[in-house]
Every structure is written in structure tokens, then in C-alpha cells.
Coordinates of C-alpha atoms in Angstrom, one line a residue:
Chain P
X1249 CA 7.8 -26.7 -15.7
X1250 CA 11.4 -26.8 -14.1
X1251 CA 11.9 -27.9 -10.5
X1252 CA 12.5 -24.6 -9.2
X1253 CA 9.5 -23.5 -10.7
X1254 CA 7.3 -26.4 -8.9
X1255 CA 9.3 -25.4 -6.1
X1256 CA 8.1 -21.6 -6.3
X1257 CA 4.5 -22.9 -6.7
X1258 CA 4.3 -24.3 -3.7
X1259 CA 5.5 -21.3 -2.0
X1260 CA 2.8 -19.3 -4.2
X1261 CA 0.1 -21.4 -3.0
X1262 CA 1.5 -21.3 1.2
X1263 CA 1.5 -17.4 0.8
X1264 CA -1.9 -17.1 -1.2
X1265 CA -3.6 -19.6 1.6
X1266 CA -2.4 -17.8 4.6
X1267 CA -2.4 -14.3 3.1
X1268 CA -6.9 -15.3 2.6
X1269 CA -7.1 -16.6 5.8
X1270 CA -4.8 -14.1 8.0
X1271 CA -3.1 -17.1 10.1
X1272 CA 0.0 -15.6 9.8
X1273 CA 0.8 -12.0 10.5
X1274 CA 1.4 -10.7 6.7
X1275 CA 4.8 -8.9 8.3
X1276 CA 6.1 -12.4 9.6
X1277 CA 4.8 -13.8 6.3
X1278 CA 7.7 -11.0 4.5
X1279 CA 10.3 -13.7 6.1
X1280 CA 8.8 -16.7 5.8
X1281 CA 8.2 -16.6 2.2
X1282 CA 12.1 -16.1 1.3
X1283 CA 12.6 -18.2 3.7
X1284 CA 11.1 -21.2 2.2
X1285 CA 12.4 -19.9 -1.4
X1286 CA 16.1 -20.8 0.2
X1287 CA 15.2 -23.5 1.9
X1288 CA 13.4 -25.7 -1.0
X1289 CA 16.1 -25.0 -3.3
X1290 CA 13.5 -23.2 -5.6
X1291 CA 16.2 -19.8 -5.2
X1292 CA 19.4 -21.3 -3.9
X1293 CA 21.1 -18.6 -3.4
X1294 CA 20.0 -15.8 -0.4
X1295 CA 20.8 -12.9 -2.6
X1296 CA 18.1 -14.1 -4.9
X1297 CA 15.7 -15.9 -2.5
X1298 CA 15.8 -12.4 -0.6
X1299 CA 15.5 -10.3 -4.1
X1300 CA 12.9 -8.2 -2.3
X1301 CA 15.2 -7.0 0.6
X1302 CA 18.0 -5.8 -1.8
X1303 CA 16.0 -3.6 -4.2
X1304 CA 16.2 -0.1 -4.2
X1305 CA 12.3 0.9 -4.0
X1306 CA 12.4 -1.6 -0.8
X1307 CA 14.7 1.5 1.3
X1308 CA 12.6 4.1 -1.0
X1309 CA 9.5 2.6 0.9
X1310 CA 11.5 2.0 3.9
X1311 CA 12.7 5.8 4.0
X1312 CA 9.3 7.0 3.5
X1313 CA 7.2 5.1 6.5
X1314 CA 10.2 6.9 9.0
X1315 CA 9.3 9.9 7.4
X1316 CA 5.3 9.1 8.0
X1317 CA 6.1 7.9 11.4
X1318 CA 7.7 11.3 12.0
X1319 CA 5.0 13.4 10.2
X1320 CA 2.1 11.2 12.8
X1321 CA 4.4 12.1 16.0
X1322 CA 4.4 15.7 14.9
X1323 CA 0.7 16.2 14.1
X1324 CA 1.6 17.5 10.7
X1325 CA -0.4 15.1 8.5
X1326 CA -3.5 16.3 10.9
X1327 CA -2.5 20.1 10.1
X1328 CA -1.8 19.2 6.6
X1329 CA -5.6 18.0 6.6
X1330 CA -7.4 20.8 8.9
X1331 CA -6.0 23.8 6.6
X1332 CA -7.1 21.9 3.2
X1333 CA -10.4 22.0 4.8
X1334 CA -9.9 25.6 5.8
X1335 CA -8.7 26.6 2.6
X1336 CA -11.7 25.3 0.5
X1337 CA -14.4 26.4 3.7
X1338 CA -16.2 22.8 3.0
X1339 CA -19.8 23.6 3.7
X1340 CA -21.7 21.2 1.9
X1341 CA -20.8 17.5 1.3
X1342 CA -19.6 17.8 -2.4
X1343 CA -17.3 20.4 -0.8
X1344 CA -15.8 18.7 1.7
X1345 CA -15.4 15.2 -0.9
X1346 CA -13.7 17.8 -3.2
X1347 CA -11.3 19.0 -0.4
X1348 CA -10.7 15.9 1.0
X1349 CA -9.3 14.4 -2.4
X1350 CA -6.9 17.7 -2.6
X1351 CA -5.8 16.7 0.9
X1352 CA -5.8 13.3 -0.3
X1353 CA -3.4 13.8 -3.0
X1354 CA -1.1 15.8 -0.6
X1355 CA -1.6 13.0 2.0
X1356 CA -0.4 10.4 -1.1
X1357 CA 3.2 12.5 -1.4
X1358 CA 3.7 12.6 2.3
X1359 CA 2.5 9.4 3.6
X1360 CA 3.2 6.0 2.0
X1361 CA 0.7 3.0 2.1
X1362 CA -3.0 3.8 1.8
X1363 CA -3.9 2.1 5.5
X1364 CA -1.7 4.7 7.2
X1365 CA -3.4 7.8 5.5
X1366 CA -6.2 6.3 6.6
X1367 CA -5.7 6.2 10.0
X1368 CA -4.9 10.0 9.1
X1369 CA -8.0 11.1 8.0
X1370 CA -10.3 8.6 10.0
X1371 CA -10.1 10.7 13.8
X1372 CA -11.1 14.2 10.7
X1373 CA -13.8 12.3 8.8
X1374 CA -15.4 11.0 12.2
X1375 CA -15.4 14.3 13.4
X1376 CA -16.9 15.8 10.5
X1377 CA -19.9 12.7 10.6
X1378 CA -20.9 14.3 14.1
X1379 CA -22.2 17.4 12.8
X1380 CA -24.8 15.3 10.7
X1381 CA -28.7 15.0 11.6
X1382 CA -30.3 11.8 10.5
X1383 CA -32.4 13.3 7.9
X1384 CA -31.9 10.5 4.8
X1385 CA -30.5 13.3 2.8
X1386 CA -27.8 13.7 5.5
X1387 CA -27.4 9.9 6.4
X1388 CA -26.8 9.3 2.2
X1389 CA -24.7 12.2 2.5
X1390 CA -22.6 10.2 5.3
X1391 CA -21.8 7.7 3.2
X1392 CA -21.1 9.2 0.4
X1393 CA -18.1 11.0 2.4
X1394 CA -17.1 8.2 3.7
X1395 CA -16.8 6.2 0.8
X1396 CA -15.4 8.9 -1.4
X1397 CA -12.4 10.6 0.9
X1398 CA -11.3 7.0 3.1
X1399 CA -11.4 5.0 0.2
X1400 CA -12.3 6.2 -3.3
X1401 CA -9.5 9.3 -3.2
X1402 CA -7.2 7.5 -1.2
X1403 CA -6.8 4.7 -4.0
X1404 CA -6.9 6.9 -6.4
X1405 CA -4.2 9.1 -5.2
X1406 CA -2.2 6.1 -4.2
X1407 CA -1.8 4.8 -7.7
X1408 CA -0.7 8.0 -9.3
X1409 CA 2.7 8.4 -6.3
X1410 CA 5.1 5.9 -6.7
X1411 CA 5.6 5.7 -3.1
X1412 CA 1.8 6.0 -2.1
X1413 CA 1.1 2.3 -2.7
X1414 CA 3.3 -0.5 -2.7
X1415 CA 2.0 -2.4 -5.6
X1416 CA 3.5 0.3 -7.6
X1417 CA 7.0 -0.4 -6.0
X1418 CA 6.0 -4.3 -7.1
X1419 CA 5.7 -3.5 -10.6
X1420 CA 8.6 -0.9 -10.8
X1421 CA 11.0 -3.3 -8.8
X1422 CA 9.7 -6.0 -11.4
X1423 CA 10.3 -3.7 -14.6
X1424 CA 14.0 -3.7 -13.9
X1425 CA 14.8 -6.8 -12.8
X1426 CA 12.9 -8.6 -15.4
X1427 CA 13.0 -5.8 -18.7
X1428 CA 16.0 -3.8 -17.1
X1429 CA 13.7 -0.9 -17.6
X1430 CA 14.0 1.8 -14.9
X1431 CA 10.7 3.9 -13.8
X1432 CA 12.1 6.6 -11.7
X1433 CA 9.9 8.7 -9.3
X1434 CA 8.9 11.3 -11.6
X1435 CA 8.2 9.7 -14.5
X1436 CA 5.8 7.2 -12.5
X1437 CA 4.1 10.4 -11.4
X1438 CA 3.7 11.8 -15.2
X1439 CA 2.4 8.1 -16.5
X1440 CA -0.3 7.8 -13.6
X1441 CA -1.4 11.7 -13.7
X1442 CA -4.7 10.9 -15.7
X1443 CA -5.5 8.9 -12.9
X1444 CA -6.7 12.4 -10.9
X1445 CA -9.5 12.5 -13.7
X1446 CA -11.2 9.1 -12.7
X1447 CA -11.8 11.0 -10.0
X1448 CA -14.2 12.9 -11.8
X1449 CA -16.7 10.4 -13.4
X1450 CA -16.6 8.3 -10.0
X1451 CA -17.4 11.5 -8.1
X1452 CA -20.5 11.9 -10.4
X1453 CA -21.1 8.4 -10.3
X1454 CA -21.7 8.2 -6.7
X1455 CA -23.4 11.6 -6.1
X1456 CA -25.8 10.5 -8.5
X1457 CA -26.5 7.5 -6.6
X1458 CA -26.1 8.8 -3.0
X1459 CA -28.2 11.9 -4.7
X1460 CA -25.9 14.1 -2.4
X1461 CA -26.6 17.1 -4.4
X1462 CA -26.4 20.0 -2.8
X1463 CA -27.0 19.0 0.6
X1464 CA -25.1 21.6 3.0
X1465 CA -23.2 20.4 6.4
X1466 CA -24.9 23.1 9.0
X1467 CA -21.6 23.7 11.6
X1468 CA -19.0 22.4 9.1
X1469 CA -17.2 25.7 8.9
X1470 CA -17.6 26.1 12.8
X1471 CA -16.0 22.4 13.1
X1472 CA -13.1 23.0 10.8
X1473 CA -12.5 26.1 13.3
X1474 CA -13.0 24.5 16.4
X1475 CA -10.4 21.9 14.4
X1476 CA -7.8 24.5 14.0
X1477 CA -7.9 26.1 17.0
X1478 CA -7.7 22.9 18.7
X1479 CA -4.0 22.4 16.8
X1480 CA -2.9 25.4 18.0
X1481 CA 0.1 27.4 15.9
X1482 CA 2.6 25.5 14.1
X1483 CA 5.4 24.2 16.2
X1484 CA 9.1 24.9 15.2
X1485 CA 9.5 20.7 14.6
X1486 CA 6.4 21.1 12.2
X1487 CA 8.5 23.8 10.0
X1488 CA 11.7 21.4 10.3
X1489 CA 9.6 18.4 8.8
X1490 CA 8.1 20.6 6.6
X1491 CA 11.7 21.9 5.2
X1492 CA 13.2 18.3 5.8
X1493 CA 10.6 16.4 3.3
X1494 CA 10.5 19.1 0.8
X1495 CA 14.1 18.3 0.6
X1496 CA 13.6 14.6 0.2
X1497 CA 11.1 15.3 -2.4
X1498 CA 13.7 16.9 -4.5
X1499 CA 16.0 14.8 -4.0
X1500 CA 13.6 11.9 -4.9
X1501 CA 12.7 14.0 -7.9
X1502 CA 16.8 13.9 -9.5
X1503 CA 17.2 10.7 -8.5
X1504 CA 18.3 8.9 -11.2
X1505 CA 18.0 11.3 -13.7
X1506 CA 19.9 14.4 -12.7
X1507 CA 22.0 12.8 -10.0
X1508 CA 22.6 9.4 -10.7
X1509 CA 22.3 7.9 -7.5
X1510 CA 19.2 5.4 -6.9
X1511 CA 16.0 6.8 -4.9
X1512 CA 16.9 4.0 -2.4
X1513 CA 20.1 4.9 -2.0
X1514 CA 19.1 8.9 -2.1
X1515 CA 16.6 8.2 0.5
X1516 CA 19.3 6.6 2.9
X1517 CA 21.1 9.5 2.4
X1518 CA 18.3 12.0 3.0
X1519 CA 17.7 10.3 6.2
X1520 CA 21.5 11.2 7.3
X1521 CA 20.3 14.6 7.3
X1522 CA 17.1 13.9 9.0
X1523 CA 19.3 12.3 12.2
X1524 CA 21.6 14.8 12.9
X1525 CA 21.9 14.8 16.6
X1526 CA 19.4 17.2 17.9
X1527 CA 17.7 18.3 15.2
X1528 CA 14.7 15.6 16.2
X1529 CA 12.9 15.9 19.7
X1530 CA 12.1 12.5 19.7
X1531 CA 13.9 9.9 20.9
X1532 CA 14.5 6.7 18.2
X1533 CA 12.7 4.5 20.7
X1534 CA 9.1 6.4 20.0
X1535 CA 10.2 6.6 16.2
X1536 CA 10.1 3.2 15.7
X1537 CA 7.3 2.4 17.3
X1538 CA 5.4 4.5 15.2
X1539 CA 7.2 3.3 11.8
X1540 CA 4.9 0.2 10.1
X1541 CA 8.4 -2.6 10.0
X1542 CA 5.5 -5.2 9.4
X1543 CA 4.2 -3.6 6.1
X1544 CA 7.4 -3.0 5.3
X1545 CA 8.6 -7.1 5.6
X1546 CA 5.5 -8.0 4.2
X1547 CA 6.6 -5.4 1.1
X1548 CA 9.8 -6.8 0.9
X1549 CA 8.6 -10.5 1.2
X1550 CA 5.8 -9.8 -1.6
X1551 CA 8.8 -8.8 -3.6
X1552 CA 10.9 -11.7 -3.3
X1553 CA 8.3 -13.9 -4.0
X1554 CA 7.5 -11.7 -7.4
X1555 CA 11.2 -11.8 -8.2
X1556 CA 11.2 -15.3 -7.4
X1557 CA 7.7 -16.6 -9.7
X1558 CA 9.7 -14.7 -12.4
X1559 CA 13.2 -16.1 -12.4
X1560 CA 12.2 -20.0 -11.5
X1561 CA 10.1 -19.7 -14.8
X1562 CA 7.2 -19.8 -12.6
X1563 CA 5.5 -16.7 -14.1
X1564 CA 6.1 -17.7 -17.9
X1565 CA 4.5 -21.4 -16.3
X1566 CA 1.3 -19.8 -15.2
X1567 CA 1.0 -17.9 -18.2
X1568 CA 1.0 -20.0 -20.7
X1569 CA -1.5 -21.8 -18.8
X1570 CA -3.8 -18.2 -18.8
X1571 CA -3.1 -18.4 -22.8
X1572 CA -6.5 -19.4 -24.0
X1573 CA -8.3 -17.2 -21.7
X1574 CA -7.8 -14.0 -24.0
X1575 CA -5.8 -15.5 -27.1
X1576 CA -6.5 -13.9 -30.8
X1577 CA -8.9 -11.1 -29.5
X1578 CA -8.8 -7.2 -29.7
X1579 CA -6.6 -5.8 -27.2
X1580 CA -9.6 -4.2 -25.9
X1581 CA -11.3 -7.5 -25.4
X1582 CA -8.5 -8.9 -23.9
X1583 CA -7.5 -6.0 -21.1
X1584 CA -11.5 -6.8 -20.6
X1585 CA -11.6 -10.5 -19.9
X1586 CA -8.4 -10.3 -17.7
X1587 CA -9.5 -7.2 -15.5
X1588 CA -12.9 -9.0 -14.7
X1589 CA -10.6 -12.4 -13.6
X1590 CA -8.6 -10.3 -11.7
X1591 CA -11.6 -8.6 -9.9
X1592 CA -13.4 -11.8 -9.2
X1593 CA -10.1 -13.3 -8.2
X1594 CA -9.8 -10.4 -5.4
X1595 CA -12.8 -11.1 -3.9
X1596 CA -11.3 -13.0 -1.3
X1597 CA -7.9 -11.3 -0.8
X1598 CA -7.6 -8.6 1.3
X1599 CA -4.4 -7.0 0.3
X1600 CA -3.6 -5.4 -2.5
X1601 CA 0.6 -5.9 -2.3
X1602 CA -0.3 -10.0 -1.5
X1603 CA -2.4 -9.9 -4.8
X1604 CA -0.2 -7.5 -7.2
X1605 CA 2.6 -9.7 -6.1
X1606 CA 1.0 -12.9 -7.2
X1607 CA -0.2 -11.5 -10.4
X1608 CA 2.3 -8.5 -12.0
X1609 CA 4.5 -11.5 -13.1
X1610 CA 2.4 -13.8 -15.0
X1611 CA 0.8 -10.4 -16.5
X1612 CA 4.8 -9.5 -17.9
X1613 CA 5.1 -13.1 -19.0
X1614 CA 1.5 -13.2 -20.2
X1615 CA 1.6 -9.9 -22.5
X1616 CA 4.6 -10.9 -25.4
X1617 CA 1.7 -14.2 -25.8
X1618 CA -0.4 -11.4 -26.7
X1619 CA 1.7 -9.7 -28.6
X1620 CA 0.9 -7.0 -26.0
X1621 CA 4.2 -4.4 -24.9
X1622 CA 4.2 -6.2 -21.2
X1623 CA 4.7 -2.7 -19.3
X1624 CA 1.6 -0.8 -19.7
X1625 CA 0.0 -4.4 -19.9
X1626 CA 1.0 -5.1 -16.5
X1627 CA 0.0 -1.8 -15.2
X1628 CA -3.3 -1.4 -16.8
X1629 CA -4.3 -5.1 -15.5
X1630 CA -2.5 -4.5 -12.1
X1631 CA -3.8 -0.6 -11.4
X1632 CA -7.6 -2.1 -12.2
X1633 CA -6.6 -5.0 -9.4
X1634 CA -6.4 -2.0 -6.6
X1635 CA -9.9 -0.7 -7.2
X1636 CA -11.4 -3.4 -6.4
X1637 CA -14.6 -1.7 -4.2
X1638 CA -17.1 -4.7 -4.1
X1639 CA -16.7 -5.3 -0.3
X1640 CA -15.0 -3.3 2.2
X1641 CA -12.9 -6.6 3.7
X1642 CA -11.4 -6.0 0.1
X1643 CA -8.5 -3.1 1.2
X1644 CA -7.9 -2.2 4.7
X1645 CA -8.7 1.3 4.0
X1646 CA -12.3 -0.1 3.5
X1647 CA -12.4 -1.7 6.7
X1648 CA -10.8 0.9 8.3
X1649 CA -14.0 2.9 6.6
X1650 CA -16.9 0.2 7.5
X1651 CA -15.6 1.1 10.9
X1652 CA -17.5 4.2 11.0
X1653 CA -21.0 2.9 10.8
X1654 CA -21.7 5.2 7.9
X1655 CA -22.7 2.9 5.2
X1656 CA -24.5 0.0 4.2
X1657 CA -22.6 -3.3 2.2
X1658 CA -25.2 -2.9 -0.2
X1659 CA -24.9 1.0 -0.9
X1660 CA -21.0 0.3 -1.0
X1661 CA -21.3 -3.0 -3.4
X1662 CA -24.3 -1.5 -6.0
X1663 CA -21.5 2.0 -5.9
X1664 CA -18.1 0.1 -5.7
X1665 CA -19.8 -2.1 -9.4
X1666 CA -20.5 1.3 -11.0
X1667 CA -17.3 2.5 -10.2
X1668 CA -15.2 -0.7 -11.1
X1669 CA -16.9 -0.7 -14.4
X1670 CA -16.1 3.1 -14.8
X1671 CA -12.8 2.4 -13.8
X1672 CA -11.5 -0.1 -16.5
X1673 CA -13.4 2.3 -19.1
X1674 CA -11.0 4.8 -18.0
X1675 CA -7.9 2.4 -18.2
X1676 CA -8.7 1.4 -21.7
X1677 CA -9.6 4.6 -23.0
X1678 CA -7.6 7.5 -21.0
X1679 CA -4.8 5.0 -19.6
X1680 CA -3.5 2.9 -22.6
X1681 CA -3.3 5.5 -25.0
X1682 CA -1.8 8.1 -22.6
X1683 CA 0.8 5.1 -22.1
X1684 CA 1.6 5.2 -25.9
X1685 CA 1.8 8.7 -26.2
X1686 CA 4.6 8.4 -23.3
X1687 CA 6.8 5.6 -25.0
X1688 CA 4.8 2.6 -23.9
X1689 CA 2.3 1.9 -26.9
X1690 CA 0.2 -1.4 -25.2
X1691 CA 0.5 -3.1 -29.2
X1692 CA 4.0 -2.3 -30.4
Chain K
X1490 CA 18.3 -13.0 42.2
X1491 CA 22.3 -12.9 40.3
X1492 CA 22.8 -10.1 38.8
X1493 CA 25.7 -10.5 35.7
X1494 CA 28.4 -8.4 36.6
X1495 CA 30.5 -8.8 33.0
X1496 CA 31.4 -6.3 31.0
X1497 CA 30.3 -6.6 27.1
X1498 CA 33.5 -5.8 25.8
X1499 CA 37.2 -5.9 26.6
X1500 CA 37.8 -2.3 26.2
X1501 CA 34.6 -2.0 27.9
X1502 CA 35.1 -3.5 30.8
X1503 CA 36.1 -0.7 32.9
X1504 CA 33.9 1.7 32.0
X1505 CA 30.6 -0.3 32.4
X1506 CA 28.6 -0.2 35.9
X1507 CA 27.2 -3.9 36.8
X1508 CA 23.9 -1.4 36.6
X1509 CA 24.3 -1.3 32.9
X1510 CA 25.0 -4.8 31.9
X1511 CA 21.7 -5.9 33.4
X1512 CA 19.1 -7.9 30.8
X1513 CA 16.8 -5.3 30.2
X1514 CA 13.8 -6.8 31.6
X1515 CA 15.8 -7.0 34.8
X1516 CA 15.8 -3.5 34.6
X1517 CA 12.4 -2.7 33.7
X1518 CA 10.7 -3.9 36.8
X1519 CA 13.6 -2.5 38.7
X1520 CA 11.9 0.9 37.5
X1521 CA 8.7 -0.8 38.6
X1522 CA 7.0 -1.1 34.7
X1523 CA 5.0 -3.7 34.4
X1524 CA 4.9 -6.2 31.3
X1525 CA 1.8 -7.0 29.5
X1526 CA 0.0 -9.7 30.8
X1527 CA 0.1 -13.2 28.4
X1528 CA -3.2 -13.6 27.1
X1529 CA -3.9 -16.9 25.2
X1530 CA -7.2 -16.7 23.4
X1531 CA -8.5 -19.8 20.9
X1532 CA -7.7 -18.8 17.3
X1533 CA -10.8 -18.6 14.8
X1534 CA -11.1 -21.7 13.1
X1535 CA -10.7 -19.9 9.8
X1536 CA -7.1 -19.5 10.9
X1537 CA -7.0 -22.8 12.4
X1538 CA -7.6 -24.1 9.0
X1539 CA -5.8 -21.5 6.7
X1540 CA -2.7 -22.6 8.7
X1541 CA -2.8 -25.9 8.5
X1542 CA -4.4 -25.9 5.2
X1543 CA -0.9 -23.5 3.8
X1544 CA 1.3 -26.1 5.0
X1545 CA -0.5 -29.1 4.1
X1546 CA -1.0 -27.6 0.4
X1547 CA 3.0 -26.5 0.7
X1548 CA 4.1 -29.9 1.5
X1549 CA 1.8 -32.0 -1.1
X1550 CA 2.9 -29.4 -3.9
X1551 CA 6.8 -30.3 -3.3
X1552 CA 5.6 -34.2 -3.0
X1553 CA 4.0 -34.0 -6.4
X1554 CA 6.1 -34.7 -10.0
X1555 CA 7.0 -31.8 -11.9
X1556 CA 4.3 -31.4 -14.9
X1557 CA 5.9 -31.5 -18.4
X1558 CA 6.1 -28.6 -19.8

């Protein structure tokens, strides 16, 4: 190991201990870790000790929580919600989970980071819990919606946007710096898409154990109503932002390919459009109040420190020390040992950017040991790291869920096991050869 | 209480009312809004000792030799 390296570690091992125990806001933590990168010497320079703050998908995310923060002082992402629920008149629990995942997915273009759709769809699902008796059936039923839309769906859906979830900005940030391989918008979408079908068996999965079968929600459709007509007609600034991110959408969709601007850069630009004097009836003040500048330090920070564990040597450190784990085994063997380390190793962390962070870059070092192609490597390993459903103090959005009172840690630990396992079934059978077939064959 | 009466700027220095120049805060309770009240509460030992613990760890983990590759 180089000094820099040893230098890096004990930056790894600050950010791991206060990211477990919380004692630092994680947004403060976005400065401090570059920070201490400069200061130590382990990244000299402040162009590469603040790597994170410089990379395109860091304004791509950036661009995207203004345009949530917008879309929340509008009441759009509410409306968005209401007339999915509408559209698919959700009268029984299994059709209300499958109409919340639709509205899910929507949610996952529109609104980046899986905590803020939560807070979306929490003030919906609670509403929707108050229309329950306390039969069993309907208590089971309870938590089987809760489970399923607030966390379930909204991981799932987070993985397959680019912008969604911001381990997926870790890994694509990552991929260029370290292979000089570009992941644009788009074709993230088109590699995760498969991922709507684990939907599927975890939605069986569940309802088999919850044995929600069938049971009907009496005064659903009446609630969805009272819902809607409580929102009133859509308001002339709903249309704008409605016309305004269908535009950024497009213009996030020929980035890079069609124009050949970055979607960082694009996104900068977009917002240009977005702030043309009195176009917005809000004031900047209220916008940025409502814009989440701590996850987005703590994003860029989680970079840097990504960037830095791979350029110190850090990364290729660690992994060589992971060697004998998984060496001279069938690649199937191998994506099975390291998804169960990773799941018992995020037992204790509660973020899922603090622990992709710490792990995407020993995984791109780890993979040519392997004789593993290091791209889908990294994203099979690190996609199975963000379903991590054994305890709800596991991803925000499962706190955010335990919040309603509708579950048990038991029901959500003996479910969140079946569906982990189910999970990595899916990423070895579904997800690594749909990689290959797209140019990224996991064993070259 | 003195109120600062200079002008930001050079070019500035015309156009700007004493009003304007005040610290903001100044102004706030001019409007009569009141600042949230400091509240210190004791921290949870579990951050008492993840903080300490970070920097503790940080600062042994520079101390110690490099390992050989």
C-alpha cells in the first residue's frame, strides 16, 4: 500500500464510523470527507480531492432535486399520484400495490432520491390505511401496502432511472473516471429495464405471505375521489412544470448521444429555461428551501471519496485483500458469496450512497482478479446492496415506512429474507445475461 | 444600536439607502420575526461515541506505518 492510499483509509474508516452512528449530519459529512482527502495529502490537489463536486452526474442530480423541489411546491407529484390511482380505480389491495408501482415508476423519472418520493407518497398511503378495519385480513393487507408501494417499488424503480438513486450516479461517475466508459441516461434506463420484472416474483412473494389475496378496500374508490376533488383542477403552473420537465427529459435523453453536450451540463442549461423571469410564481427563497442541498453534499462527498479510494490505489488495496474470499469459483458462486458479504455488511449502515460509495470501487478493482468484466460486476454486486430489506433502519424509505405503524419487524425481516434471496436469483439469472446481450458479458 | 451606513460598493454608494445595507438579522426583527430559540439538548451516547470513535480511528490510522504491499 502507497501513502496516499493509507491516507485514503483513514478517511474510509472516519466516514464509515460517523456515517453508522449519524454524529455528523451526512450533508456536512459531503465537505468534510474532501476535506480531509486535501488536507492529509492522500489527494493533494483540490481538483481531485473534490472529484465528486466536478462531475457531470453531480449537476445532473443537482438539476433534478430543483426540479423535485419545484414539482413538491406545485402539488404535482401528489396529482401525479391521485390520477394513477384514478386511472386503475384501486379497490382491492393487490390493486392499489399494482397502481402504486405504476405511480412509482413515474414518481422515479420525476423525483430523484428514493427518501423524497417517499415523503411523496407517505401523506397518500396514510390516507389510504384509514379506510382499513382491523380484521387480520385487513391489518396483513396494511402491511403488505406498506411494504410493497414505500419501499419494495420505490427501490425497485430507483435502480432502473439513472437519476432515481444516487448510487447509480456513484457507479456511472466511477465508470468514466476509472474505465473512461460513458453510461448516458438512456442507456442506463435500457440496462436496468428487467429490473420492473422483479417486481413480479417479489409481488407474489409477499402476497403469499401476507395472504392478501383478494381482500377488497371498502371506500377506496370513494377516497381516491374525495382525493381528487380535494386537489381541485390543474393550475396553469402545474401545465408549465408539466411542459418544462418533459423538455428536460428530452433533452436528458440526447445528451451525449445526439447532442453532444454532457447531461450535467444539459441540465444547467435546461434550468436557464426554467428561470426565465416570470415564468415561476415562486420566489428563489421558498425554492431552496425545498431543494435537499444536504443529500446533494453528501452525494458529491460520497463521490469524492469513491474517486479518491480508486486513484490513491486504495480500492485495488482492499481488493486484493477480498481475493481469497471468492477466488477460482464459478462466477455464479462468486456474485453469491460477495452479495451475501455485502448484505451482512449493510446491516448496520443506513444509507445506501455511504455504502455504494465504499464498496463500487473495490468491486471495479476486485472483478479483473476474477477475471470478471468489472462493469456489470460492479452493478450486479452494488444493485443487490440497495435491496437490502432485513430491517427498516436499513434505507430511510423504510423508516420513513415503520413510521406508519402498519407492520411488524418480524413480518418485514421473515418478507425482506424472501425477497433478498429472490432478488440476487434475479440478478444472476435475468440481470447478468441481459448485461451480455447489451455489450457487457460479466466473463469476457 | 449603530446602524452601518456604508455602501457595498463604489458605484453603489449612491444608490443604496442606509435601510438596505443593514445585516439582515437587523432587519428581521425590525419586521418583528422572531428567530428560533437555541435549544441545546445532550446528544445520544451512540453519537457521543461514533464521534469521538471517527476521529480517534482517523488519527491512529495516519499514526500507523504503511503495510507492504
Amino acid at each position: 500500500m502507497n501513502p496516499q492510499a493509507m491516507k485514503t483509509l483513514a478517511v474510509v474508516i472516519w466516514s464509515v464510523v460517523i456515517w453508522v452512528t449519524e454524529a455528523v449530519p451526512v450533508g456536512v459529512t459531503g465537505l468534510i470527507i474532501p476535506m480531509l482527502l486535501y488536507v492529509t495529502g492522500a489527494l493533494p490537489k483540490m481538483p481531485q480531492a473534490f472529484a465528486g463536486y466536478t462531475a457531470h452526474t453531480t449537476y445532473l442530480c443537482l438539476g433534478a432535486f430543483i426540479f423535485a423541489a419545484l414539482m413538491q411546491l406545485s402539488g404535482l407529484d401528489k396529482r401525479i399520484s391521485i390520477a394513477c390511482l384514478n386511472f386503475f380505480r384501486a379497490s382491492s389491495a393487490d390493486q392499489l400495490i399494482r397502481a402504486m408501482f405504476i405511480n412509482n415508476f413515474i414518481l422515479a423519472v420525476l423525483i430523484p432520491a428514493t427518501a423524497a418520493r417517499g415523503a411523496t407518497l407517505l401523506p397518500i398511503v396514510k390516507g389510504f390505511l384509514g379506510v382499513f378495519n382491523s380484521s387480520p385480513a385487513e391489518q396483513r393487507a396494511k402491511s403488505h401496502i406498506v411494504i410493497q408501494c414505500m419501499v419494495y417499488s420505490t427501490i425497485m424503480c430507483g435502480v432502473i432511472v439513472m437519476t432515481a438513486h444516487m448510487p447509480n450516479i456513484i457507479m456511472v461517475n466511477l465508470f468514466q473516471k476509472k474505465l473512461g466508459i460513458t453510461i448516458g441516461y438512456l442507456q442506463w434506463f435500457w440496462l436496468h429495464l428487467p429490473m420492473l420484472f422483479l417486481w413480479i416474483p417479489i409481488y407474489f412473494w409477499t402476497r403469499y405471505y401476507f395472504g392478501t389475496k383478494g381482500v377488497s378496500i371498502d371506500g377506496g374508490t370513494e377516497r381516491i375521489k374525495a382525493m381528487k376533488a380535494e386537489l381541485g383542477r390543474t393550475s396553469l403552473i402545474e401545465k408549465i412544470l408539466l411542459g418544462l420537465f418533459g423538455m428536460t427529459a428530452v433533452a436528458w435523453a440526447l445528451s451525449g448521444s445526439v447532442i453532444k453536450i454532457e447531461a450535467g451540463i444539459m441540465t444547467l442549461m435546461v434550468l436557464c429555461v426554467f428561470f426565465i423571469p416570470g415564468l415561476l410564481p415562486w420566489k428563489w427563497r421558498l425554492i431552496q428551501q425545498n431543494t435537499t442541498w444536504g443529500t446533494f453534499l453528501f452525494l458529491a462527498g460520497a463521490m469524492s471519496l469513491s474517486v479518491g479510494m480508486s486513484e490513491t490505489g486504495l480500492a485495488a488495496y482492499l481488493a486484493d485483500l477480498a481475493k481469497p474470499i471468492a477466488l477460482d469459483r464459478h462466477w455464479m458462486v462468486t456474485l453469491v458469496i460477495l452479495m451475501v458479504m455485502t448484505h451482512i455488511m449493510r446491516i448496520g449502515m443506513l444509507s445506501n450512497v455511504a455504502a455504494v460509495a465504499f464498496l463500487a470501487p473495490i468491486m471495479l478493482d476486485l472483478a479483473p482478479i476474477y477475471n470478471l468484466n468489472p462493469v456489470p460486476f460492479t452493478l450486479l454486486i452494488c444493485d443487490i446492496d440497495t435491496f437490502a430489506f432485513l430491517i427498516p433502519t436499513q434505507l430511510t424509505i423504510g423508516v420513513l415506512a415503520y413510521s406508519l405503524g402498519a407492520f411488524t419487524m418480524k413480518d418485514y425481516a421473515i418478507v425482506g429474507a424472501g425477497s433478498m434471496v429472490i432478488s440476487m436469483v434475479f440478478d444472476i439469472f435475468v440481470m447478468a445475461p441481459w448485461y451480455a446481450f447489451n455489450g457487457f458479458p460479466l466473463v469476457p | 444600536m449603530s446602524r452601518n451606513t456604508e455602501a457595498p460598493g463604489i458605484g453603489a454608494a449612491a444608490m443604496v439607502s442606509p435601510r438596505e445595507t443593514l445585516p439582515r438579522e437587523m432587519k428581521s426583527r425590525e419586521k418583528g420575526s422572531v428567530r428560533p430559540e437555541a435549544q441545546w439538548e445532550m446528544p445520544k451516547l451512540q453519537v457521543i461515541l461514533g464521534f469521538v470513535g471517527a476521529w480517534a480511528v482517523f488519527f491512529l490510522t495516519l499514526c500507523l506505518p504503511v503495510p507492504e504491499a
